[in-house]
Amino acid sequence: MSEGSFLVRFRGEDEEEASRRVLALLARLETAPPPGLAFARPASASLLVEGDERLDRASLALLARQSGLARSGKARRHVLDVRPGGEDLPRVLEATGLSERDFWEALCETRLFVAFVGFAPGFAYLAGLPGPLRVPRLASPRPRVPSGSLGLGGPYAGIYPAATPGGWNLVGRCEARLFDPDRDPAALLAAGDTVLLRVTR
Amino acid sequence: MTRLLRVLSPGLLTTVQDLGRPRAGSSGVPPGGALDDEALRVANLLVGNPANAAGLEAWFRGPRLVASAPVALAVAGGPFGPSPGRVHSLRAGDEVEIQPTGPAARCVVAVGGGIEVPEVLGSRSTLLSAGFGGFSGRPLRAGDELPLGEPAGRTGPFPADGPNLPEGILGEEGDEIFLSVGPGADLALFGEEARRIFFSSAWTLLPESNREGFRLGGPPVLPRDRGQSPSLPTFPGLVQVTRSGMPMVLMAEGPVTGGYPQLGALPRVDLRRLVRARPFQRIRFVPVTWEEAAERRAARRARIDAWERSLARST
C-alpha cells in the first residue's frame, strides 16, 4: 500500500470476527516474525505491516489464512469502573429497548477486547458488543466530548482519553487515565487486551 | 553557562521538532516530527548535529530569537533567511529573525547542540493535537527560553559555504510542481472519471492545511460508493478523500486510523516536496507504481548520502 508496507485486509466478515483474526495474525507475527518484518499494527479488519525488501506478500497472506485464533501472550486484562450517565443514554435505552438496569447488566457482562488503538492517543476500539447493544454512530460528531466519556458506535465501545471530537453515543464516564505520555506504557489499553466494565455510582 | 535561545517573537506557528515517534502508532500516537524530515537532517548536519537533533519548524512567518552564547544556526526546507542553506554564526547577544526571502511557506531551523527540551515518548517533537512534547506541547510564545545542548565536536568557525545542497532542499520553484502518487488501498472504489479528475487537475493548498493534513482545492473526486468505510491504518502521505470529494494528504500529526477512502499515497520523496510547496503554486499528481517509488527513494537516499560525505570531507 506504500513504500515498505503492506495492508492485510480481512474482507466480507463480521467486523468482530475479523478483529479476532487480525489479532491472531498480529500475535503470530510477534512470536515468529518473518524475515524483514519491522513493525505491525492493527486497525479495523486490517493490519498494517512494515518491513524491508525481504518481507514477502505471499507468505504474509499464507500466515493470515493460517493464524486461526491464537492469542497474544502479552494480552492484559482490565476492569474499568464506569459511572453511568451520558447525554445519549436515554436515546440508547430507547433504541435498544432495554431498561437502564438491563442495559448496564448486559454491558458489564460482556467480555470486551481491544481490536485496535487509533483515532487519538490511547483511544481503544473495544469489540465484543452483542447485537442488542449496538447502536449506530451519530449522524454528525460532536466537536468536543468530555474526557473519559464512554461511547458506543456500531460494533464498538470506546472511552475517549481526552476531550476530542466524537461521533459515538455517550452513555457514561470512566475515570481511568487511558493515556499519559509520561507513563510507561503511555496507552493503558493495547490491541488484544480484554476489558470488563464495572458500574460504580 | 546555560546556552539558550530566547524567543523575542514566535512567528505564526513555530514548534520544536525532531524526527518524531515512528513506532508509537500502536498507542494511537501519530509519528509527528518535522514535516520535512530531510530538511531537518540537512540543516542539522550543516551545524554539526546528529541528524535527529531537535530544531524548529516555522510556518510562514518565522521567529525572532536572541542567543545567550555563541551558536551556529542553519535554515533549510524553504527560502527563509538568514542565508538559507548556509551556516549562520551567532555571538552571545546576537538576534536573528527567520523570515522568508520570497514567497514561502515552511522551513526548519537547526541550531548547534540541538534544542534540549525533555523527551516525551522517546522524542522531542511537539504533538500539537495532543498537547505534549517539544516545548510544553505548544507552539512557541514570546519569552520562551529554549535550552540548547552542547555542540558535538566542532564549535566553529563553520564553513559558511558548504558543498552544493541536494536539489530542492530550499524549496520547490516554479508555478507548477508534479508529485507522484502510488496506488492506495481503496483505489478500486474510484472510477475512471474520478481518477482522471484527480490526475489531470491543478490543485492548490487550502489555507486550512496544517500539520495533521494538507487539504487540496479543486474539483470533487468522488468514489463510486460513498457508504461508511472501516477504519484503516493511515500514515503520512496518504491521500484520502472526504465525503464531499475533497482530497486530503495526511501529514505527520494526522490520526493513525481513519475511515475516509484511501485513493493513493505520496512517496516520501514527494511528500517532502509537497511540504516545500509555496502559496499559490499549482500541484499536479502523476500516478506511479510502488516499484518506481522505491527506485526514486533509493536514488534520493544516495544523493543525500553523497552530500553528507562531501560535507564531512570539507570540514
XYZ file of C-alpha atoms in Angstrom:
516
model
C 0.000 0.000 0.000
C 3.027 2.218 0.367
C 6.809 2.111 0.471
C 7.858 -0.868 2.529
C 4.424 -1.564 3.939
C 1.560 -3.899 3.217
C -2.043 -3.825 4.247
C -3.586 -7.147 5.170
C -7.365 -6.902 4.933
C -9.950 -9.397 6.062
C -12.924 -8.699 3.852
C -16.526 -9.717 3.926
C -16.603 -10.880 7.510
C -18.367 -9.718 10.592
C -16.123 -6.951 11.890
C -15.775 -8.619 15.278
C -14.736 -11.943 13.741
C -12.292 -10.115 11.510
C -10.841 -8.326 14.556
C -10.108 -11.653 16.229
C -8.356 -12.884 13.125
C -6.335 -9.678 12.862
C -5.213 -10.068 16.475
C -4.318 -13.708 15.851
C -2.156 -12.704 12.890
C -0.540 -9.958 14.949
C 0.232 -12.470 17.713
C 1.725 -14.828 15.153
C 3.910 -12.072 13.680
C 5.109 -11.106 17.135
C 6.064 -14.628 18.201
C 7.530 -15.731 14.857
C 8.429 -12.629 12.846
C 9.075 -13.338 9.161
C 12.361 -12.069 7.674
C 12.288 -8.339 7.005
C 9.422 -7.520 9.359
C 9.863 -4.217 11.219
C 6.504 -3.403 12.674
C 2.799 -4.258 12.535
C -0.261 -2.514 13.865
C -3.945 -3.284 13.550
C -6.963 -1.252 12.506
C -10.480 -2.349 11.660
C -10.397 -5.770 9.991
C -6.917 -4.851 8.780
C -3.267 -4.916 9.720
C -0.535 -2.560 8.547
C 2.730 -4.431 8.209
C 6.003 -2.580 7.668
C 9.303 -4.066 6.658
C 12.123 -4.130 4.150
C 12.525 -5.831 0.744
C 12.730 -9.280 2.310
C 9.155 -9.077 3.554
C 7.097 -11.192 1.217
C 3.435 -10.557 0.442
C 2.659 -14.169 -0.370
C 3.988 -15.508 2.918
C 2.033 -12.830 4.779
C -1.162 -13.895 3.042
C -0.458 -17.500 3.952
C 0.129 -16.597 7.598
C -3.100 -14.618 7.600
C -5.073 -17.644 6.475
C -3.361 -19.980 8.917
C -3.437 -17.950 12.074
C -6.667 -19.310 13.481
C -7.498 -17.805 16.814
C -4.095 -17.592 18.505
C -3.913 -15.253 21.478
C -1.052 -12.973 22.320
C 0.863 -13.850 25.474
C 1.177 -10.163 26.211
C -2.587 -9.528 26.403
C -3.645 -7.960 29.694
C -6.977 -7.920 31.470
C -8.538 -4.724 32.680
C -11.541 -3.931 34.824
C -12.610 -0.344 34.303
C -15.028 1.454 36.598
C -17.765 3.361 34.820
C -20.233 5.874 36.142
C -23.498 5.603 34.170
C -24.908 8.761 32.681
C -24.219 10.377 29.352
C -26.097 12.733 27.086
C -27.143 9.918 24.764
C -28.083 7.295 27.383
C -31.856 7.923 27.220
C -31.828 7.641 23.431
C -29.680 4.494 23.535
C -32.048 2.860 26.016
C -34.949 3.670 23.738
C -33.142 2.334 20.681
C -32.142 -0.909 22.412
C -35.482 -1.300 24.182
C -33.658 -2.164 27.415
C -34.255 -0.818 30.891
C -31.324 1.083 32.366
C -30.639 -1.817 34.716
C -30.720 -4.444 31.968
C -28.561 -2.308 29.702
C -25.770 -1.945 32.250
C -26.030 -5.568 33.291
C -25.644 -6.704 29.669
C -22.761 -4.294 29.047
C -20.885 -5.288 32.181
C -21.289 -8.988 31.449
C -19.655 -8.564 28.071
C -16.020 -9.552 27.683
C -14.829 -6.729 25.512
C -11.472 -6.894 23.760
C -9.273 -4.214 22.226
C -9.480 -4.664 18.454
C -7.085 -1.788 17.798
C -5.973 1.602 19.076
C -6.369 4.596 16.784
C -8.185 7.892 16.170
C -6.407 9.582 19.092
C -3.621 8.627 21.540
C -4.902 5.860 23.818
C -8.307 5.507 22.124
C -9.051 1.784 22.133
C -11.773 0.338 19.904
C -13.463 -2.253 22.163
C -15.071 -5.097 20.233
C -17.325 -7.885 21.506
C -20.575 -5.963 21.881
C -23.523 -8.280 21.442
C -26.043 -7.277 18.764
C -28.675 -5.857 21.165
C -26.149 -3.315 22.486
C -25.061 -1.978 19.115
C -26.334 1.434 18.101
C -25.368 3.480 15.045
C -22.855 6.301 15.371
C -24.173 9.865 15.483
C -25.027 11.453 12.147
C -22.734 14.379 12.979
C -19.962 14.097 15.546
C -19.808 16.464 18.497
C -16.902 18.910 18.188
C -15.885 18.079 21.750
C -16.829 15.266 24.128
C -15.930 15.292 27.850
C -12.679 13.478 28.595
C -13.351 9.977 29.920
C -16.702 9.607 28.164
C -17.781 6.036 27.422
C -19.278 5.864 23.947
C -20.965 3.266 21.777
C -20.598 3.323 17.998
C -21.704 0.460 15.760
C -19.879 -2.706 16.784
C -17.540 -0.867 19.188
C -17.434 0.685 22.616
C -14.733 3.175 23.480
C -13.586 5.585 26.142
C -12.374 8.982 24.991
C -8.949 9.572 26.624
C -9.204 13.335 26.139
C -11.740 15.967 25.147
C -11.616 15.321 21.415
C -14.368 15.469 18.794
C -16.512 12.347 18.996
C -19.214 10.674 16.938
C -20.271 7.930 19.337
C -23.232 7.706 21.733
C -22.184 8.891 25.185
C -23.541 6.672 27.960
C -21.159 7.024 30.924
C -17.854 8.281 32.329
C -14.663 6.428 33.189
C -12.039 7.942 35.468
C -9.131 5.695 34.414
C -6.274 7.568 32.767
C -6.238 5.910 29.363
C -3.322 7.892 28.045
C -0.428 9.516 29.862
C 2.592 10.469 27.755
C 4.827 10.426 30.836
C 3.802 6.906 31.888
C 5.174 3.580 30.618
C 3.130 2.292 28.892
C 1.630 5.590 27.785
C -1.537 3.939 26.491
C -3.335 1.851 29.122
C -5.070 -0.400 26.580
C -3.333 -2.325 23.813
C -4.607 -4.499 20.960
C -5.611 -7.926 22.279
C -6.256 -6.806 25.876
C -9.600 -7.748 27.414
C -11.786 -5.242 29.199
C -14.639 -5.667 31.634
C -16.678 -2.653 32.589
C -17.920 -2.311 36.168
C -20.603 0.116 37.189
C -19.928 2.407 40.110
C -22.294 5.109 41.234
C 26.898 28.786 31.333
C 23.478 27.733 30.117
C 23.226 28.031 26.388
C 19.802 29.088 25.310
C 17.794 30.871 22.661
C 15.183 33.283 23.883
C 12.101 33.860 21.751
C 11.510 37.574 21.130
C 8.623 36.958 18.784
C 7.339 33.492 17.933
C 6.237 33.848 14.306
C 2.988 32.384 13.061
C 3.397 28.738 14.075
C 6.792 27.665 15.336
C 7.263 24.348 17.117
C 10.160 22.268 18.387
C 10.501 19.187 16.190
C 12.888 16.314 15.730
C 12.322 13.176 13.648
C 9.270 12.171 15.662
C 7.914 8.921 17.077
C 7.770 6.468 14.159
C 6.861 3.426 16.278
C 4.150 4.895 18.502
C 1.228 4.101 16.179
C 0.061 1.091 18.217
C -0.751 3.528 21.015
C -2.731 5.776 18.688
C 0.101 8.329 18.657
C 0.918 9.802 15.223
C 4.607 9.893 14.224
C 4.779 13.701 14.210
C 8.174 15.322 13.919
C 9.314 17.802 11.291
C 7.064 17.561 8.218
C 10.221 17.930 6.129
C 12.421 15.328 7.790
C 15.050 15.586 5.063
C 15.448 19.356 5.500
C 15.895 18.889 9.248
C 18.503 16.247 8.613
C 20.441 18.507 6.236
C 20.193 21.575 8.499
C 21.357 19.510 11.489
C 24.358 18.166 9.619
C 25.318 21.668 8.479
C 25.649 22.801 12.103
C 27.457 19.643 13.185
C 24.493 17.976 14.937
C 23.348 14.373 14.649
C 20.622 14.147 12.004
C 17.784 13.792 14.507
C 18.622 16.656 16.898
C 15.611 18.811 17.761
C 15.231 22.043 15.847
C 12.344 24.322 14.939
C 9.690 24.098 12.256
C 8.345 27.502 11.244
C 5.277 28.330 9.130
C 5.028 31.477 7.006
C 6.474 33.984 9.470
C 9.435 32.660 11.426
C 10.569 33.577 14.936
C 12.889 36.286 16.129
C 15.418 34.810 18.547
C 18.324 36.027 20.685
C 21.288 33.798 21.603
C 22.771 33.759 25.107
C 26.036 32.207 23.891
C 27.752 31.593 20.542
C 25.671 29.223 18.442
C 25.582 28.029 14.833
C 22.248 28.105 13.015
C 21.101 26.814 9.633
C 17.793 27.006 7.779
C 16.528 24.536 5.157
C 13.260 23.426 3.584
C 12.305 26.869 2.337
C 13.842 30.185 1.276
C 13.948 31.718 4.752
C 16.786 33.922 5.920
C 19.354 34.451 7.195
C 21.426 32.785 4.463
C 19.148 29.822 3.642
C 21.076 26.584 3.351
C 24.203 28.036 4.898
C 25.549 28.152 8.412
C 24.989 31.407 10.219
C 27.058 32.019 13.341
C 25.546 33.947 16.237
C 27.600 35.514 19.016
C 26.257 35.923 22.532
C 23.582 38.609 22.437
C 23.025 38.429 18.662
C 19.455 38.466 17.425
C 18.273 36.575 14.384
C 14.994 36.717 12.502
C 13.874 33.725 10.427
C 11.923 35.329 7.613
C 11.070 34.350 4.035
C 13.138 35.947 1.319
C 10.328 35.380 -1.205
C 7.016 33.509 -1.441
C 7.482 30.695 1.052
C 5.506 28.511 3.394
C 7.601 26.409 5.765
C 11.174 25.880 6.858
C 13.201 24.126 9.525
C 15.875 25.720 11.693
C 18.699 23.721 13.243
C 20.933 25.096 15.994
C 24.278 23.732 17.113
C 23.789 21.361 20.080
C 20.124 20.881 19.335
C 17.170 22.112 21.384
C 17.231 20.142 24.613
C 13.676 20.118 25.836
C 12.696 16.943 27.730
C 11.946 13.858 25.672
C 8.408 12.501 25.793
C 7.793 9.013 24.425
C 11.360 8.996 23.174
C 11.193 12.197 21.125
C 11.474 15.971 21.468
C 8.874 16.669 18.820
C 5.714 18.607 19.651
C 2.423 16.790 19.123
C 0.127 19.808 18.864
C -3.063 17.777 18.518
C -2.465 16.102 21.889
C -0.567 18.917 23.608
C 2.587 17.077 24.646
C 6.239 17.020 23.684
C 8.506 19.743 22.351
C 8.255 22.981 24.302
C 5.399 22.269 26.730
C 3.317 20.699 23.978
C 2.557 24.003 22.265
C 3.803 26.498 19.696
C 6.454 28.945 20.857
C 5.475 32.209 22.534
C 7.419 35.411 23.175
C 9.577 34.969 26.277
C 10.100 31.219 25.878
C 13.673 30.133 26.555
C 14.916 27.169 24.531
C 17.743 25.260 26.243
C 20.493 24.178 23.849
C 22.676 21.134 24.122
C 26.434 21.172 23.923
C 27.576 21.048 20.317
C 29.253 17.738 19.493
C 32.777 18.159 18.194
C 33.162 21.365 16.212
C 32.201 24.624 17.818
C 33.128 26.706 14.784
C 34.023 28.664 12.859
C 31.839 26.735 10.413
C 32.280 26.925 6.694
C 29.540 29.306 5.647
C 29.680 27.909 2.142
C 29.373 24.114 2.163
C 29.196 21.673 -0.745
C 26.244 22.026 -3.132
C 22.997 21.227 -1.396
C 20.818 18.451 -2.816
C 18.164 19.788 -5.224
C 15.002 21.130 -3.721
C 16.301 21.487 -0.159
C 15.485 25.202 -0.175
C 12.015 24.783 -1.595
C 10.158 23.984 -4.778
C 10.480 26.524 -7.576
C 8.078 27.137 -10.422
C 4.381 27.785 -10.956
C 3.569 24.089 -11.012
C 5.016 21.089 -9.228
C 4.451 17.480 -10.200
C 4.174 14.945 -7.409
C 3.933 11.163 -7.727
C 1.127 9.199 -6.102
C 1.202 5.421 -5.672
C -1.996 3.330 -5.624
C -3.946 3.276 -2.361
C -5.921 0.575 -0.589
C -9.260 1.892 -1.911
C -8.218 2.911 -5.429
C -10.720 0.408 -6.829
C -13.538 2.454 -5.250
C -12.728 5.315 -7.632
C -13.971 5.026 -11.209
C -12.175 6.142 -14.346
C -13.703 9.616 -14.275
C -12.733 10.260 -10.648
C -9.157 9.148 -11.303
C -8.984 11.292 -14.435
C -10.094 14.305 -12.401
C -7.512 13.645 -9.694
C -4.600 13.167 -12.097
C -5.445 15.912 -14.563
C -6.447 18.780 -12.271
C -4.230 21.572 -10.988
C -4.632 21.563 -7.187
C -3.868 24.270 -4.661
C -3.157 24.007 -0.959
C -6.097 25.360 1.018
C -5.433 27.719 3.971
C -6.901 25.174 6.413
C -3.905 22.903 5.743
C -1.987 22.112 8.915
C 0.325 19.532 10.488
C -2.500 16.964 10.520
C -3.378 17.242 6.862
C -2.976 19.313 3.728
C -6.312 19.991 2.068
C -6.460 20.350 -1.686
C -8.649 22.837 -3.528
C -10.081 21.707 -6.838
C -12.982 19.728 -8.343
C -14.643 16.973 -6.294
C -13.184 13.474 -6.638
C -15.973 11.096 -5.746
C -15.766 7.361 -5.149
C -18.476 5.155 -6.622
C -19.790 4.120 -3.201
C -19.963 6.767 -0.529
C -21.007 4.439 2.282
C -19.229 4.094 5.616
C -15.676 2.816 5.372
C -13.980 0.841 8.118
C -11.107 2.489 9.964
C -7.964 1.543 8.062
C -4.414 2.263 9.199
C -3.248 5.648 7.974
C 0.202 7.231 7.603
C 1.790 10.475 6.398
C 1.500 10.916 2.636
C -1.801 9.086 2.396
C -4.317 10.673 0.002
C -7.799 10.322 1.454
C -10.995 11.753 0.038
C -13.563 13.347 2.327
C -17.312 12.903 1.959
C -17.515 15.977 -0.246
C -14.843 14.657 -2.579
C -12.002 16.821 -1.340
C -8.618 15.095 -1.477
C -6.569 15.477 1.672
C -2.946 14.454 2.167
C -2.399 13.150 5.689
C 0.608 14.738 7.388
C 2.774 13.782 10.351
C 0.206 14.614 13.060
C -2.754 13.040 11.278
C -4.631 10.313 13.191
C -3.203 6.798 12.756
C -6.503 5.259 11.659
C -9.308 6.669 9.554
C -12.408 5.807 7.599
C -12.033 8.018 4.517
C -11.423 6.153 1.239
C -7.721 5.800 0.528
C -7.137 6.760 -3.097
C -3.351 6.710 -3.026
C -0.271 7.861 -1.175
C 2.644 10.191 -1.901
C 6.034 8.502 -1.652
C 8.186 10.284 0.901
C 10.422 11.899 -1.732
C 7.369 13.770 -2.986
C 5.632 14.238 0.349
C 8.618 16.405 1.295
C 8.236 18.357 -1.924
C 4.581 18.979 -1.032
C 5.753 20.374 2.317
C 8.073 22.671 0.353
C 5.261 23.928 -1.901
C 4.728 27.671 -1.790
C 1.494 29.632 -1.613
C -0.329 29.779 -4.979
C 1.782 27.072 -6.554
C -0.298 24.629 -8.583
C 0.124 20.993 -7.702
C -0.377 18.161 -10.170
C -0.269 14.459 -9.463
C 1.282 11.705 -11.523
C 0.446 8.030 -10.965
C 3.402 5.759 -10.214
C 3.849 2.187 -9.083
C 5.376 1.377 -5.726
C 8.330 -0.142 -7.551
C 9.010 3.179 -9.289
C 8.642 4.953 -5.951
C 11.202 2.610 -4.395
C 13.690 3.439 -7.151
C 13.324 7.172 -6.637
C 13.649 6.704 -2.909
C 16.931 4.827 -3.348
C 18.247 7.461 -5.747
C 17.395 10.305 -3.381
C 18.969 8.477 -0.454
C 22.161 8.036 -2.473
C 22.158 11.748 -3.305
C 21.778 12.753 0.356
C 24.447 10.253 1.440
C 26.848 11.635 -1.171
C 26.220 15.165 0.068
C 26.840 14.099 3.685
C 30.160 12.559 2.699
C 31.264 15.666 0.858
C 30.248 17.793 3.842
C 32.304 15.599 6.176
C 35.326 15.945 3.866
C 35.041 19.738 3.686
C 35.162 20.306 7.457
